[in-house]
Each structure stands twice: as C-alpha cells, then as structure tokens.
Amino acid sequence: MGKMKGLKCRECGKAYPAEPLHVCEFCFGPLEVDYDYEAIAATISRDRIVAGPKSLWRYIDLLPVEKEATVGLHGGFTPMIRATRLGQVLGLDALYLKNDTVNHPTLSFKDRVVAVALTRAKEFGFDTVACASTGNLANSVAAHAAQAGFKCFVFIPSDLESAKVLGNLIYHPTVVAVEGTYDDVNRLCSEISGEYRWAFVNINIRPYYAEGSKTLAYETAEQLGWRAPDQVVVPIASGSLLTKIWKGLKEFERVGLITGVKTKVNGAQAAGCSPVATAFAEGRDFIKPVKPKTLAKSLAIGNPADGFYALKTARETGGVIEMVTDDEIVAGIHLLAQTEGVFAETAGGVTIAVLKKLVAQGAIARRDLTVAYITGHGLKTQEAVAGTLGEAVYIEPSLDKFQRRFRLKET
Ligand SMILES: *Cc1c(COP(=O)(O)O)cnc(C)c1O
C-alpha cells in the first residue's frame, strides 16, 4: 500500500506528510493529496477495477487511504442514464445524467466524500467527526458516523429545508443550527476546529474529503466505456467537486486507463449566489464574496473555498460558468422529472437549467458527448417545488364516478 505520497501545497508546492493538515504554513495555500502515479500505473488496470466492489471503492488505488475501506462501503457506482428524451428537448444527441440522487445512504453526492473522509478519520484515530454544511454534507456525516460509531456534531445554517434538518436528527448526532449563512457556520467551525481534536471533514481533513469527489469522474469514464466526455456540467458550491472531476479525468489518463482527455468543464450556479459565475462573466481571476439569496440552499456558499480553482479549471478546459434564476431552477427540476423520471433537488435544477442555457448559447453542440451531474434528491428540497405542482384529483371509490370525472366512455 502507500500510494499516497503525502500532501502538497496547491500554490507553492511544498510537501507535507499525510496528516490532518489543510493549509500551507508558508504561503497559506490549500493542501492537496499527492500520489505516486508511477506505482499506481504499474498495478492499476481496467480489469482490476471491474473486478472490484460495485461501489466507489473500486477506485481505492487512487484514493487517500492507507488500508482498506471501513466506512461507507456502499457509496457511489450510481447509474449513468442515457437521457434521450431530455436530449431531444434540449437539442443534444448524446446526453447522459450521472444520477447521484440515489447515492447510498443519504441520496446525494456527499456520500462519496464522506465515505473517504471517515475512512481516513478512522485511520487517524479520531473518535469525533463534525462538519460545516449547507445540508447534504451534514446528512451524510450524521448517517456514516452512526454506522461507524463516531461521536458526531453537525453545524448547519438555521434556515435549512425541513427534510434536511430531519435527515440529520434521525441519526442522533448533535445538530447545531447557527443563526447565519453557511459562511458564518464555516467561520465558526474553523474556530471550533482549533479547540478540539475532532475530524472536521471539510476543514482539517478537507484534503482527504475532497478526493472522494474524483470517483464521480472515474465512474463517468468507466460507465461511458472507458472514455472521457466532451462536456460536463457540474454544480458549484465551494467549487471542490468541479475541480476534482477534472483531476479525476486527468488522473485516469495519467495512469493509462483512458486517452485523449479534452473535456470542457462547465460550472453551474444560482444567480442568487453566483460569486464564481460572476467572476467568470467579468473576466476576473479573483472571487468577490456575496451574501446568498437563492432557493438552491445546497449551493449557497458566498465565499467558496475552491472558487478560484473552479474558475481556473473552467477557463483552462474551455468550459463556461453560467448562472440561472430561481424560476429557471424550478423549471429545470420539472423538466428533468417530466422527461427522465428523475426527481432532483435544487442543485439538479441549477445543473439542468445551466445545461439548457449552454446549449442555447452554442457552448455545447448537438453532437457533444455531454454528462450532467445530478447531485441530490428532490425529496430533500420539497419546499422549492411546493406551489408549482398540479393537484391530485379526489374521487369516491366508484367506477362510475371515475369515468364521469374524466369523461371516459364505458367500454
Ligand atoms: C455540496 C453539493 C454540491 C457541490 O459541492 P462543492 O462544495 O462545490 O464540492 C453540489 N450538489 C449538491 C447537491 C451538494 O450537496
């Protein structure tokens, strides 16, 4: 084992041991996991992956753990759906949806990052796990902590959707609802993490946590028949997922599993919280923090930790970062459900609405092999669509009443 070399500063390149560290002492840049790619290339193969577990752990050779997986054994390996009907509506011949609405156990892409983070937290010997969350991360940390026997604190903004609050409480963690935005929650958690020896999955063990997102890229390439897509559309909260999808595709190329990666990495934000899309539109290379005001609460990070890197990735790959209004988000949720039978949360609505916009702008062409990432389940954000739905038709239990009500003829 030991394919992980250690951590490395993304800015100055200084190397660190694979410890619970996340910022460079010299330049304050973020730390990232570094691997011995030659050693990985020598042993990894398509056959070896295919023979592995039907979970994200089939890619363990490229994940930052020292021994075997111990937490989140059933996460990942979600369906890749050929979206023919949605493609017809949008004008795309080869559209696929990566459906993380059915991820195990908490119905969002966060089950990937948490499986990796908590497996690593066990290796470090932590007994308490915690997170600052916009909702889905808290649900996933709470569920995995219950299963793995960690003590657990989750910190959320106090205005979260009710299903996301309930989706924490059911696992019996300590739920701390902070009166403020996610950015306030995150700042508070940074202070708390300096006081106690807890594994804050997205603070002190963030480098390991973030690597879990790469499995979405690995699965994409494998499920498309060992090739990279031409275009991907990825929702942005902190920006980590977008950068890791790109890192994952490049790593697969580097270790010889796929060739010719020319994927354009596109990002999607809500207009009510669009610090990265706005910087993209204005041609800036720095992010101006904003105060979020959008239905898409899972993406409502006003000061995104990886915003700068997400911007850079989109620009370098020829992608675009776009934003859509709350009305467009709701329309995106409806369109996806009506054409593909997939009920996504607000982040999925953001992705679909941005996809539509990019096709209309000509940034994505009809023949492009395109993957849209649907990262969370709609039952978690029912408030977003309440009031936009039709109503059930109530009838008495009689055939006659039924036929009359719908003006159907007797046969
Ligand atoms: C957290 C989250 C994202 C994006 O996460 P990043 O912070 O950008 O890595 C996307 N969709 C959903 C549903 C999420 O919960």
XYZ file of N, CA, C and O in Angstrom, residues 131-274:
576
model
N -18.846 18.645 10.844
C -18.765 19.343 9.568
C -19.532 20.649 9.622
O -20.426 20.824 10.460
N -19.169 21.565 8.723
C -19.962 22.760 8.433
C -20.672 22.435 7.136
O -20.031 22.032 6.169
N -21.989 22.590 7.096
C -22.723 22.048 5.951
C -23.812 22.969 5.437
O -24.415 23.716 6.208
N -24.075 22.883 4.129
C -25.266 23.522 3.574
C -26.447 22.535 3.593
O -27.503 22.837 3.077
N -26.257 21.343 4.136
C -27.368 20.405 4.288
C -27.006 18.963 3.983
O -27.043 18.095 4.851
N -26.641 18.702 2.748
C -26.361 17.316 2.362
C -25.144 16.727 3.062
O -25.129 15.546 3.400
N -24.137 17.539 3.275
C -22.939 17.021 3.944
C -23.276 16.589 5.365
O -22.853 15.530 5.824
N -24.074 17.411 6.047
C -24.470 17.080 7.422
C -25.235 15.759 7.446
O -24.969 14.881 8.275
N -26.172 15.583 6.509
C -26.946 14.328 6.449
C -26.003 13.137 6.306
O -26.147 12.118 6.970
N -25.041 13.281 5.419
C -24.154 12.159 5.128
C -23.187 11.890 6.278
O -22.958 10.733 6.645
N -22.637 12.940 6.880
C -21.730 12.751 8.022
C -22.493 12.093 9.171
O -22.017 11.142 9.799
N -23.715 12.569 9.423
C -24.502 12.019 10.537
C -24.800 10.530 10.322
O -24.654 9.719 11.240
N -25.178 10.163 9.105
C -25.515 8.755 8.823
C -24.277 7.865 8.929
O -24.306 6.813 9.576
N -23.194 8.287 8.299
C -21.977 7.462 8.332
C -21.400 7.380 9.741
O -20.875 6.336 10.137
N -21.499 8.483 10.517
C -20.976 8.476 11.888
C -21.764 7.477 12.736
O -21.189 6.747 13.543
N -23.080 7.437 12.519
C -23.917 6.494 13.278
C -23.467 5.068 12.983
O -23.251 4.263 13.896
N -23.285 4.781 11.709
C -22.923 3.423 11.303
C -21.517 3.033 11.789
O -21.268 1.891 12.165
N -20.617 4.013 11.780
C -19.226 3.708 12.123
C -18.919 3.901 13.607
O -17.821 3.602 14.062
N -19.899 4.418 14.371
C -19.699 4.578 15.812
C -18.857 5.776 16.226
O -18.194 5.737 17.259
N -18.879 6.852 15.427
C -18.212 8.095 15.834
C -19.189 8.963 16.624
O -20.401 8.954 16.357
N -18.660 9.783 17.533
C -19.463 10.883 18.055
C -19.553 11.925 16.947
O -18.627 12.050 16.149
N -20.662 12.651 16.899
C -20.874 13.500 15.722
C -21.533 14.834 16.052
O -22.542 14.879 16.760
N -20.952 15.899 15.541
C -21.536 17.243 15.605
C -21.712 17.746 14.181
O -20.734 17.756 13.426
N -22.925 18.159 13.816
C -23.072 18.794 12.506
C -23.571 20.219 12.701
O -24.423 20.490 13.549
N -23.007 21.120 11.935
C -23.336 22.551 12.013
C -23.993 22.973 10.710
O -23.416 22.778 9.636
N -25.184 23.546 10.823
C -25.948 23.924 9.626
C -26.476 25.353 9.789
O -26.631 25.825 10.924
N -26.783 26.026 8.684
C -27.477 27.308 8.825
C -28.901 27.039 9.325
O -29.486 26.001 9.004
N -29.452 27.961 10.104
C -30.736 27.698 10.771
C -31.927 27.700 9.811
O -33.015 27.289 10.180
N -31.741 28.152 8.555
C -32.895 28.232 7.643
C -32.957 27.069 6.648
O -33.554 27.199 5.583
N -32.381 25.925 7.005
C -32.379 24.790 6.064
C -33.761 24.202 5.809
O -34.651 24.317 6.650
N -33.900 23.509 4.674
C -35.134 22.793 4.349
C -35.446 21.770 5.451
O -34.536 21.131 5.987
N -36.741 21.565 5.726
C -37.104 20.703 6.860
C -36.623 19.264 6.660
O -36.218 18.608 7.626
N -36.641 18.746 5.432
C -36.210 17.356 5.232
C -34.713 17.195 5.502
O -34.257 16.123 5.889
N -33.965 18.270 5.308
C -32.530 18.165 5.586
C -32.248 18.250 7.090
O -31.299 17.650 7.569
N -33.090 18.975 7.814
C -32.934 19.017 9.276
C -33.325 17.653 9.843
O -32.578 17.028 10.607
N -34.499 17.157 9.424
C -34.949 15.837 9.870
C -33.939 14.755 9.489
O -33.661 13.839 10.268
N -33.379 14.916 8.291
C -32.390 13.952 7.782
C -31.070 13.980 8.545
O -30.180 13.188 8.261
N -30.916 14.893 9.468
C -29.804 14.849 10.428
C -30.274 14.200 11.724
O -29.674 13.267 12.221
N -31.394 14.729 12.250
C -31.843 14.348 13.592
C -32.088 12.845 13.722
O -31.831 12.258 14.777
N -32.557 12.217 12.643
C -32.898 10.798 12.718
C -31.704 9.929 13.106
O -31.858 8.878 13.711
N -30.484 10.392 12.802
C -29.277 9.600 13.128
C -28.722 9.923 14.520
O -27.681 9.405 14.901
N -29.398 10.854 15.244
C -28.999 11.232 16.607
C -27.593 11.805 16.751
O -26.877 11.457 17.689
N -27.188 12.695 15.849
C -25.948 13.434 16.113
C -26.321 14.652 16.967
O -27.494 14.849 17.279
N -25.333 15.485 17.344
C -25.669 16.798 17.886
C -25.804 17.734 16.692
O -24.871 17.867 15.903
N -27.005 18.320 16.530
C -27.234 19.214 15.391
C -27.188 20.651 15.915
O -27.963 21.012 16.800
N -26.262 21.435 15.387
C -26.145 22.824 15.810
C -26.619 23.711 14.661
O -25.996 23.749 13.594
N -27.763 24.371 14.850
C -28.316 25.256 13.818
C -27.866 26.679 14.140
O -28.244 27.251 15.151
N -27.023 27.215 13.282
C -26.401 28.507 13.542
C -27.213 29.619 12.876
O -27.565 29.498 11.692
N -27.495 30.662 13.634
C -28.254 31.771 13.045
C -27.339 32.595 12.159
O -26.643 33.496 12.615
N -27.329 32.253 10.893
C -26.442 32.928 9.948
C -26.383 32.139 8.664
O -27.097 31.148 8.501
N -25.539 32.585 7.747
C -25.372 31.890 6.465
C -24.376 30.749 6.626
O -23.722 30.625 7.670
N -24.219 29.959 5.568
C -23.198 28.913 5.583
C -21.825 29.507 5.873
O -21.024 28.903 6.598
N -21.549 30.673 5.335
C -20.231 31.270 5.537
C -19.990 31.603 7.013
O -18.870 31.472 7.499
N -21.054 31.985 7.721
C -20.944 32.190 9.175
C -20.687 30.856 9.882
O -19.874 30.769 10.800
N -21.415 29.815 9.437
C -21.251 28.480 10.026
C -19.804 28.023 9.847
O -19.155 27.527 10.777
N -19.293 28.222 8.651
C -17.945 27.764 8.322
C -16.893 28.496 9.153
O -15.942 27.893 9.654
N -17.089 29.799 9.307
C -16.130 30.579 10.104
C -16.131 30.095 11.550
O -15.075 29.878 12.151
N -17.330 29.894 12.100
C -17.441 29.383 13.471
C -16.742 28.022 13.588
O -15.989 27.772 14.534
N -16.982 27.148 12.611
C -16.389 25.806 12.668
C -14.863 25.855 12.589
O -14.185 25.042 13.217
N -14.321 26.797 11.820
C -12.863 26.924 11.754
C -12.314 27.244 13.145
O -11.290 26.701 13.552
N -13.035 28.104 13.876
C -12.590 28.427 15.238
C -12.703 27.219 16.147
O -11.792 26.902 16.901
N -13.847 26.516 16.054
C -14.056 25.349 16.920
C -13.009 24.275 16.636
O -12.497 23.632 17.549
N -12.666 24.119 15.357
C -11.732 23.044 15.000
C -10.339 23.299 15.571
O -9.559 22.367 15.746
N -10.035 24.554 15.896
C -8.764 24.844 16.550
C -8.751 24.466 18.030
O -7.699 24.368 18.658
N -9.933 24.240 18.590
C -10.045 23.997 20.032
C -10.066 22.520 20.427
O -9.712 22.173 21.543
N -10.587 21.671 19.530
C -10.789 20.264 19.890
C -10.161 19.358 18.847
O -10.060 19.730 17.685
N -9.812 18.151 19.267
C -9.257 17.208 18.294
C -10.404 16.407 17.659
O -10.668 15.262 18.007
N -11.113 17.091 16.778
C -12.206 16.466 16.043
C -11.825 16.418 14.578
O -11.077 17.283 14.098
N -12.382 15.439 13.862
C -12.189 15.413 12.410
C -13.315 16.229 11.784
O -14.451 15.748 11.660
N -13.030 17.472 11.449
C -13.991 18.299 10.704
C -13.799 17.949 9.237
O -12.787 18.329 8.637
N -14.737 17.223 8.665
C -14.459 16.628 7.348
C -14.096 17.670 6.292
O -13.242 17.410 5.449
N -14.729 18.850 6.349
C -14.405 19.839 5.313
C -13.517 20.962 5.834
O -13.399 22.003 5.212
N -12.860 20.737 6.979
C -11.883 21.729 7.456
C -10.521 21.049 7.625
O -9.722 21.049 6.691
N -10.270 20.424 8.786
C -8.911 19.901 8.977
C -8.595 18.627 8.198
O -7.427 18.324 7.966
N -9.627 17.873 7.773
C -9.297 16.734 6.897
C -9.849 16.939 5.476
O -10.048 15.992 4.723
N -10.050 18.222 5.125
C -10.577 18.559 3.801
C -9.778 17.961 2.624
O -10.376 17.525 1.641
N -8.451 17.913 2.681
C -7.738 17.340 1.528
C -8.175 15.901 1.216
O -8.255 15.517 0.047
N -8.467 15.119 2.253
C -8.861 13.716 2.051
C -10.316 13.649 1.584
O -10.673 12.920 0.664
N -11.151 14.412 2.270
C -12.578 14.520 1.928
C -12.749 14.857 0.441
O -13.475 14.196 -0.290
N -12.042 15.880 0.002
C -12.238 16.385 -1.360
C -11.921 15.321 -2.411
O -12.548 15.283 -3.475
N -10.989 14.428 -2.110
C -10.613 13.393 -3.078
C -11.776 12.462 -3.417
O -11.808 11.866 -4.491
N -12.720 12.307 -2.499
C -13.861 11.425 -2.750
C -14.654 11.841 -3.979
O -15.249 11.010 -4.670
N -14.642 13.138 -4.287
C -15.377 13.639 -5.454
C -14.812 13.106 -6.770
O -15.522 13.061 -7.767
N -13.538 12.728 -6.767
C -12.943 12.227 -8.015
C -13.645 10.981 -8.520
O -13.630 10.702 -9.722
N -14.274 10.234 -7.587
C -14.911 8.981 -8.010
C -16.053 9.238 -8.996
O -16.382 8.363 -9.781
N -16.621 10.446 -8.964
C -17.652 10.770 -9.969
C -17.038 10.794 -11.363
O -17.661 10.365 -12.337
N -15.818 11.279 -11.470
C -15.132 11.305 -12.773
C -14.741 9.896 -13.203
O -14.905 9.526 -14.367
N -14.242 9.109 -12.264
C -13.823 7.739 -12.606
C -15.027 6.944 -13.117
O -14.947 6.253 -14.128
N -16.134 7.043 -12.377
C -17.334 6.306 -12.804
C -17.825 6.797 -14.155
O -18.270 6.001 -14.995
N -17.738 8.091 -14.368
C -18.164 8.643 -15.654
C -17.382 7.989 -16.788
O -17.970 7.484 -17.753
N -16.071 7.976 -16.666
C -15.232 7.415 -17.732
C -15.514 5.922 -17.906
O -15.692 5.442 -19.027
N -15.578 5.201 -16.800
C -15.819 3.753 -16.903
C -17.190 3.466 -17.519
O -17.321 2.644 -18.432
N -18.227 4.166 -17.037
C -19.581 3.879 -17.499
C -19.828 4.331 -18.941
O -20.749 3.854 -19.586
N -18.997 5.226 -19.446
C -19.127 5.620 -20.854
C -18.284 4.703 -21.747
O -18.091 4.991 -22.922
N -17.768 3.620 -21.173
C -16.959 2.701 -21.976
C -15.502 3.148 -22.053
O -14.874 3.072 -23.109
N -14.974 3.606 -20.932
C -13.559 3.998 -20.813
C -13.214 5.118 -21.781
O -12.334 5.023 -22.625
N -13.942 6.196 -21.681
C -13.592 7.407 -22.420
C -14.091 8.618 -21.627
O -15.004 8.493 -20.809
N -13.484 9.754 -21.916
C -13.906 10.982 -21.241
C -14.975 11.654 -22.086
O -14.937 11.583 -23.312
N -15.946 12.311 -21.441
C -16.958 13.049 -22.214
C -16.360 14.297 -22.862
O -15.265 14.733 -22.495
N -17.082 14.866 -23.839
C -16.649 16.130 -24.451
C -16.956 17.300 -23.522
O -16.225 18.285 -23.481
N -18.090 17.188 -22.831
C -18.558 18.290 -21.990
C -19.118 17.713 -20.684
O -19.794 16.683 -20.704
N -18.849 18.398 -19.583
C -19.543 18.078 -18.336
C -20.152 19.368 -17.780
O -19.619 20.461 -18.016
N -21.272 19.224 -17.080
C -21.889 20.366 -16.399
C -21.993 20.008 -14.920
O -22.611 19.002 -14.562
N -21.342 20.827 -14.090
C -21.151 20.497 -12.680
C -21.660 21.656 -11.800
O -21.257 22.804 -12.008
N -22.506 21.359 -10.811
C -22.936 22.432 -9.901
C -21.784 22.857 -8.986
O -20.961 22.033 -8.598
N -21.750 24.134 -8.644
C -20.672 24.680 -7.799
C -21.243 25.202 -6.483
O -22.127 26.059 -6.486
N -20.695 24.684 -5.372
C -20.953 25.297 -4.053
C -19.624 25.892 -3.592
O -19.341 27.055 -3.819
N -18.737 25.026 -3.020
C -17.392 25.513 -2.678
C -16.478 25.487 -3.903
O -15.400 26.058 -3.887
N -16.902 24.734 -4.937
C -16.093 24.594 -6.148
C -15.218 23.349 -6.150
O -14.586 23.014 -7.155
N -15.211 22.632 -5.041
C -14.344 21.457 -4.920
C -14.723 20.367 -5.933
O -13.869 19.850 -6.654
N -16.001 20.022 -5.985
C -16.460 18.960 -6.886
C -16.008 19.211 -8.332
O -15.487 18.313 -8.997
N -16.185 20.414 -8.799
C -15.816 20.717 -10.187
C -14.319 20.476 -10.426
O -13.932 19.834 -11.399
N -13.492 20.946 -9.504
C -12.043 20.779 -9.718
C -11.646 19.308 -9.631
O -10.734 18.863 -10.329
N -12.347 18.552 -8.787
C -11.972 17.149 -8.608
C -12.463 16.277 -9.762
O -11.879 15.225 -10.037
N -13.520 16.668 -10.434
C -13.948 15.921 -11.618
C -12.856 16.043 -12.675
O -12.468 15.064 -13.310
N -12.312 17.209 -12.804
C -11.216 17.404 -13.758
C -9.969 16.633 -13.313
O -9.337 15.933 -14.105
N -9.631 16.723 -12.016
C -8.455 15.989 -11.517
C -8.626 14.486 -11.778
O -7.685 13.816 -12.205
N -9.829 13.969 -11.547
C -10.087 12.543 -11.737
C -9.901 12.110 -13.188
O -9.290 11.084 -13.471
N -10.412 12.898 -14.108
C -10.264 12.542 -15.533
C -8.789 12.560 -15.933
O -8.302 11.663 -16.624
N -8.068 13.584 -15.496
C -6.636 13.678 -15.830
C -5.832 12.535 -15.197
O -4.903 12.008 -15.806
N -6.209 12.148 -13.990
C -5.503 11.024 -13.346
C -5.730 9.721 -14.111
O -4.791 8.936 -14.287
N -6.964 9.506 -14.558
C -7.251 8.283 -15.328
C -6.380 8.245 -16.588
O -5.907 7.191 -16.996
N -6.177 9.412 -17.182
C -5.322 9.488 -18.366
C -3.868 9.209 -17.971
O -3.170 8.422 -18.609
N -3.462 9.823 -16.888
C -2.067 9.707 -16.452
C -1.665 8.273 -16.110
O -0.529 7.866 -16.360
N -2.586 7.503 -15.529
C -2.230 6.117 -15.177
C -2.597 5.146 -16.298
O -2.539 3.929 -16.126
N -2.981 5.690 -17.451
C -3.151 4.859 -18.641
C -4.490 4.172 -18.807
O -4.607 3.239 -19.606
N -5.522 4.612 -18.085
C -6.822 3.942 -18.214
C -7.666 4.509 -19.351
O -8.528 3.817 -19.889
N -7.448 5.767 -19.699
C -8.135 6.394 -20.832
C -7.139 7.296 -21.560
O -6.075 7.607 -21.020
N -7.488 7.707 -22.766
C -6.583 8.600 -23.509
C -7.373 9.792 -24.055
O -8.608 9.752 -24.123
N -6.643 10.806 -24.465
C -7.237 11.936 -25.175
C -8.296 12.706 -24.408
O -9.359 13.006 -24.947
N -8.012 13.051 -23.165
C -8.997 13.801 -22.368
C -9.019 15.267 -22.821
O -8.044 15.993 -22.656
N -10.150 15.670 -23.419
C -10.289 17.068 -23.854
C -11.598 17.662 -23.346
O -12.194 18.533 -23.968
N -12.031 17.148 -22.220
C -13.331 17.541 -21.667
C -13.399 19.033 -21.334
O -12.486 19.571 -20.713
N -14.482 19.668 -21.755
C -14.736 21.040 -21.318
C -15.525 20.967 -20.012
O -16.604 20.352 -19.970
N -14.980 21.582 -18.973
C -15.603 21.508 -17.660
C -16.408 22.787 -17.418
O -15.851 23.874 -17.264
N -17.739 22.641 -17.440
C -18.646 23.786 -17.259
C -19.191 23.803 -15.839
O -19.450 22.747 -15.259
N -19.389 24.995 -15.294
C -19.894 25.127 -13.929
C -21.265 25.765 -13.892
O -21.613 26.564 -14.771
N -22.038 25.427 -12.849
C -23.411 25.925 -12.736
C -23.649 26.522 -11.350
O -23.368 25.889 -10.339
N -24.151 27.745 -11.328
C -24.508 28.394 -10.066
C -25.897 29.017 -10.154
O -26.415 29.249 -11.252
N -26.458 29.297 -8.977
C -27.725 30.033 -8.918
C -27.399 31.522 -8.958
O -26.420 31.966 -8.355
N -28.210 32.293 -9.669
C -27.961 33.742 -9.759
C -27.923 34.377 -8.365
O -27.163 35.321 -8.130
N -28.709 33.837 -7.432
C -28.743 34.387 -6.079
C -27.516 34.064 -5.239
O -27.416 34.497 -4.088
N -26.604 33.282 -5.799
C -25.324 33.012 -5.120
C -24.336 32.601 -6.203
O -24.091 31.425 -6.415
N -23.801 33.595 -6.890
C -23.012 33.290 -8.099
C -21.633 33.943 -8.088
O -21.217 34.521 -9.089
